[in-house]
Short mmCIF file of N, CA and C in Angstrom, two decimals:
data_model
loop_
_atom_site.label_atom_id
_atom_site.label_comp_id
_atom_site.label_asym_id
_atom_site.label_seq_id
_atom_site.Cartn_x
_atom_site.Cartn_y
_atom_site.Cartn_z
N UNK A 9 -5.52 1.65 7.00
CA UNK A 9 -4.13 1.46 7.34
C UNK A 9 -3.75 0.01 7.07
N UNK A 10 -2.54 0.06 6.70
CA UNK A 10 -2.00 -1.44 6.03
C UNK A 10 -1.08 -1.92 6.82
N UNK A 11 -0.97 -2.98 7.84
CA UNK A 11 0.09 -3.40 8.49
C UNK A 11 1.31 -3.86 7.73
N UNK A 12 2.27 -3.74 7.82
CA UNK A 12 3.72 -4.28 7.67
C UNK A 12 4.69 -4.46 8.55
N UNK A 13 5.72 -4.69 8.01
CA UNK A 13 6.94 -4.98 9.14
C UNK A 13 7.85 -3.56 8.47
N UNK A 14 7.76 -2.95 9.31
CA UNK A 14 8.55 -1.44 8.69
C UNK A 14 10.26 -1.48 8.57
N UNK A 15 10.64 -2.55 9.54
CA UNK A 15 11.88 -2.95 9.97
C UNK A 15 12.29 -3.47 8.35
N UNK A 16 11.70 -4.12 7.79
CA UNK A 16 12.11 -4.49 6.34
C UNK A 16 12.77 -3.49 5.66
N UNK A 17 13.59 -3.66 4.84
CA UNK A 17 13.61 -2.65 3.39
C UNK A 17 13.02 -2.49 2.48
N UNK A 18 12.79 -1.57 2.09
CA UNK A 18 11.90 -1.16 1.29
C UNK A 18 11.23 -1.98 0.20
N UNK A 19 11.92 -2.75 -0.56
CA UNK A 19 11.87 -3.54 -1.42
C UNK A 19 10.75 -5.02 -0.94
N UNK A 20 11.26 -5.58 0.23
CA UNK A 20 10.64 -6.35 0.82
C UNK A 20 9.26 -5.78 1.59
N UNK A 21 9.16 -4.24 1.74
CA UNK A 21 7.86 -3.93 2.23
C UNK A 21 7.00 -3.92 1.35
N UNK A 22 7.64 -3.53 -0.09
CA UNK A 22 7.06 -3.22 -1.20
C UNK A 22 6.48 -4.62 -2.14
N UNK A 23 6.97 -6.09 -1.77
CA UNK A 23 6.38 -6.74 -2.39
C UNK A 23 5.43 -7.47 -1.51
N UNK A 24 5.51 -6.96 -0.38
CA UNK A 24 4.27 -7.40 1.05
C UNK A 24 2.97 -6.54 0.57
N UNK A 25 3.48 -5.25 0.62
CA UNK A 25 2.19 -4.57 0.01
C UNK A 25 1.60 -5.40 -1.41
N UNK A 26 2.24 -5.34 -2.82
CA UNK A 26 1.57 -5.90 -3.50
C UNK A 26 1.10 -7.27 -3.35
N UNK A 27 1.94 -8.17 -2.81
CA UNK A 27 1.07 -9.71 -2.26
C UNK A 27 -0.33 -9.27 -1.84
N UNK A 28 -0.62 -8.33 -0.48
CA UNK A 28 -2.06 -7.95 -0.09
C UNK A 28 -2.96 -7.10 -1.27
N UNK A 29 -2.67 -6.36 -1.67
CA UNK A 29 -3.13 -5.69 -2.89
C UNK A 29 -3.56 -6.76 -4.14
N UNK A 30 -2.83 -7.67 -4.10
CA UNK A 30 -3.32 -8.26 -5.55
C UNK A 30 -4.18 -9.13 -5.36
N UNK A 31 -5.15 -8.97 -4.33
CA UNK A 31 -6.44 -9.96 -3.72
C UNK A 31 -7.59 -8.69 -4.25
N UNK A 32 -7.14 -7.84 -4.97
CA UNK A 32 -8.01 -6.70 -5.25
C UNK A 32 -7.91 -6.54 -6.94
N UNK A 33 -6.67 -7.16 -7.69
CA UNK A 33 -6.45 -7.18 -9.25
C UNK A 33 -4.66 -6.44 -9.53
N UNK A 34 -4.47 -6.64 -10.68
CA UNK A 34 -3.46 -6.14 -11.04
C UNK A 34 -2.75 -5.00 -10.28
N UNK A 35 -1.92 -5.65 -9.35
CA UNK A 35 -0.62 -4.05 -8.92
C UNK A 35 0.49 -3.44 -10.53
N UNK A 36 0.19 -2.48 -10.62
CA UNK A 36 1.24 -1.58 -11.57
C UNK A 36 2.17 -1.54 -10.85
N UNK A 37 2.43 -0.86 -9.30
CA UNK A 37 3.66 -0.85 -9.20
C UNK A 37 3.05 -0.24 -7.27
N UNK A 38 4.50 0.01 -6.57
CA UNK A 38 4.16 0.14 -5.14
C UNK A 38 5.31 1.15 -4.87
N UNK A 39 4.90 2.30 -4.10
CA UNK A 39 6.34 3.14 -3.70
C UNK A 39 6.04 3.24 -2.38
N UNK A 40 6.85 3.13 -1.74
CA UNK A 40 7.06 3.14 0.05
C UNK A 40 7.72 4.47 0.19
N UNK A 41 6.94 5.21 1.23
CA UNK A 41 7.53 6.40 2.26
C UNK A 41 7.37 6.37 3.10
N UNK A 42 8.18 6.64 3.89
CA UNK A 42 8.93 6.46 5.23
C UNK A 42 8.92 8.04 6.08
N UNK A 43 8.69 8.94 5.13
CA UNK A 43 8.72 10.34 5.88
C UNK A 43 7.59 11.12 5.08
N UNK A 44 6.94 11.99 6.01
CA UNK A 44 7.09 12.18 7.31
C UNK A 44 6.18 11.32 8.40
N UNK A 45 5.49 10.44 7.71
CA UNK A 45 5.08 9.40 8.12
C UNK A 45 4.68 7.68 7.22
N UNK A 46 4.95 7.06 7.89
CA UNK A 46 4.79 5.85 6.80
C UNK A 46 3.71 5.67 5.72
N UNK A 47 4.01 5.44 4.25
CA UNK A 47 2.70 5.44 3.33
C UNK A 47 3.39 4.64 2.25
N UNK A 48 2.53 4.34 1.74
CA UNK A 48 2.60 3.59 0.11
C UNK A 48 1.60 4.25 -0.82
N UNK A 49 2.55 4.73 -1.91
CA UNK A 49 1.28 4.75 -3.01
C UNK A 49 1.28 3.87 -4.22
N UNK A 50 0.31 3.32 -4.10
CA UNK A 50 0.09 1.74 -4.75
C UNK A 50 -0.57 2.04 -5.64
N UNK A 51 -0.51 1.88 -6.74
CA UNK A 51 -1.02 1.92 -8.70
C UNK A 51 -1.64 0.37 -9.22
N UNK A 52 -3.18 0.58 -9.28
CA UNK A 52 -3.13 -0.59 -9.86
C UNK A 52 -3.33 -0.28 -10.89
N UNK A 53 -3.98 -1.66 -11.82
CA UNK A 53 -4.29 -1.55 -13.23
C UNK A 53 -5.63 -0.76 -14.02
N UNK A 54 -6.70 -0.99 -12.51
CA UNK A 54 -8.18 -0.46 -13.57
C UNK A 54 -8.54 0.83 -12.04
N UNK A 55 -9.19 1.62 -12.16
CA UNK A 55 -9.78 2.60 -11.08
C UNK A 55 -10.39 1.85 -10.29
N UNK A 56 -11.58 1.40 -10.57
CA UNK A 56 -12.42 0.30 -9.63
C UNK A 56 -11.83 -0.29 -8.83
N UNK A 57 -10.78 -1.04 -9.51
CA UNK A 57 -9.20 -1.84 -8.20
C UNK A 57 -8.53 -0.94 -7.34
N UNK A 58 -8.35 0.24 -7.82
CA UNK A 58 -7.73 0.86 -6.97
C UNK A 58 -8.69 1.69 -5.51
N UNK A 59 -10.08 2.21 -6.17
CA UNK A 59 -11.11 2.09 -4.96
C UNK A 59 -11.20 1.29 -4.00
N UNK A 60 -11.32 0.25 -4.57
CA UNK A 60 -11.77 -1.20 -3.54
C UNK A 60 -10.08 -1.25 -2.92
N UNK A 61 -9.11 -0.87 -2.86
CA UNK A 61 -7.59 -1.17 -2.23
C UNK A 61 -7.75 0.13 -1.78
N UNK A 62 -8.08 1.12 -1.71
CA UNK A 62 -8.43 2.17 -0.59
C UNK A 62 -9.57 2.16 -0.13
N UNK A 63 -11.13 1.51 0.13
CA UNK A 63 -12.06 1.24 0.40
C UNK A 63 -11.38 -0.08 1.63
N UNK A 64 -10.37 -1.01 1.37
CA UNK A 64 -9.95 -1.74 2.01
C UNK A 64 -9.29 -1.48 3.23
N UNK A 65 -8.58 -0.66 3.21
CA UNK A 65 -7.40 -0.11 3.85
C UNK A 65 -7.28 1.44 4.24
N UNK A 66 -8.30 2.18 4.12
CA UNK A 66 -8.60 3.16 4.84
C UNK A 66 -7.75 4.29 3.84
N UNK A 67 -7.72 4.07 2.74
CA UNK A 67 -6.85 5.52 2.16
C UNK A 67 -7.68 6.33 1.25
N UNK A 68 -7.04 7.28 0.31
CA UNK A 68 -7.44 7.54 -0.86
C UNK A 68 -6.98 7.36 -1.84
N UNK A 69 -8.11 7.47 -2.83
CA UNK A 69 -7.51 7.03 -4.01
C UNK A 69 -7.90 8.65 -5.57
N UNK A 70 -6.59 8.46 -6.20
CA UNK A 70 -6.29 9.49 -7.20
C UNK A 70 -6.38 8.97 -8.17
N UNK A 71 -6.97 8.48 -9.28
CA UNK A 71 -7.58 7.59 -10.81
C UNK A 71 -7.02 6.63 -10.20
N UNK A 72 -5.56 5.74 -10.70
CA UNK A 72 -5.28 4.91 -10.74
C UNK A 72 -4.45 4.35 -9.43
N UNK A 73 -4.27 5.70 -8.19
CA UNK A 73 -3.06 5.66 -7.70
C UNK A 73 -4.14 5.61 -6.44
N UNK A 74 -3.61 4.51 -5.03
CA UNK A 74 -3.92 4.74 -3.93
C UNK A 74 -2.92 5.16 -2.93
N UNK A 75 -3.65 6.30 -2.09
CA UNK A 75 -2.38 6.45 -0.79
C UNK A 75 -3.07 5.86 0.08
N UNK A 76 -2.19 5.01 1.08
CA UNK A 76 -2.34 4.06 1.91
C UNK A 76 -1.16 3.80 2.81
N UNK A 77 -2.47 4.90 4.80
CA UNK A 77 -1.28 4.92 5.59
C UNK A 77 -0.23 3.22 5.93
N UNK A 78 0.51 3.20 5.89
CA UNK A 78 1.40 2.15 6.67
C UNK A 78 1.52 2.06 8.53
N UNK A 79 1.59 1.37 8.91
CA UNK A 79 1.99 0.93 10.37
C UNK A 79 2.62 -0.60 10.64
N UNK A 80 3.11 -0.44 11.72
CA UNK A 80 3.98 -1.40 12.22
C UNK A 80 3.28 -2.65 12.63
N UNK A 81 3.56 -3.98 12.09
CA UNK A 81 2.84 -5.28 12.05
C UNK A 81 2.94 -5.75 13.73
N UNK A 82 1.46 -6.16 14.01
CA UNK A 82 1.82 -6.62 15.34
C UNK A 82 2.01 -5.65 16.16
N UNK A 83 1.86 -4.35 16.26
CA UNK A 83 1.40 -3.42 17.77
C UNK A 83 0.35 -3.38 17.72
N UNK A 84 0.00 -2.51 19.00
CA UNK A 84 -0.87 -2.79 19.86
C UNK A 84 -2.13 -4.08 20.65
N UNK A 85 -1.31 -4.68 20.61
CA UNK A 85 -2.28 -6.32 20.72
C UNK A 85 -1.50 -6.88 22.14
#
């Protein structure tokens, strides 16, 4: 699971995700969903990158494409 600030728009969640992601290699691109529960599916450039960015963050990954749940930055603490 990937913390964010969900309160953002999309756009701004979407270049938070790739800022954290690109400590892993090339982001292709980032799509944010919001229903029916928060997710991103994040595309990088090589498979291996995209393992290690769902190996990171608790998701799965489809060749190039990771799903990766989202949650709200700063709960429960």
């Amino acid at each position: 699971m990937l913390e964010v600030d969900l309160k953002d728009t999309d756009p701004i969640v979407e270049r938070s995700i790739t800022e954290s992601c690109a400590a892993f290699g090339s982001v292709t691109s980032v799509k944010v969903h919001r229903e029916p529960s928060p997710f991103a599916l994040i595309e990088m450039s090589q498979r291996e990158q995209t393992y290690e960015v769902a190996a990171q963050y608790g998701g799965s990954a489809f060749g190039t494409s990771a799903l990766i749940h989202l949650a709200q930055k700063g709960t429960g603490g």
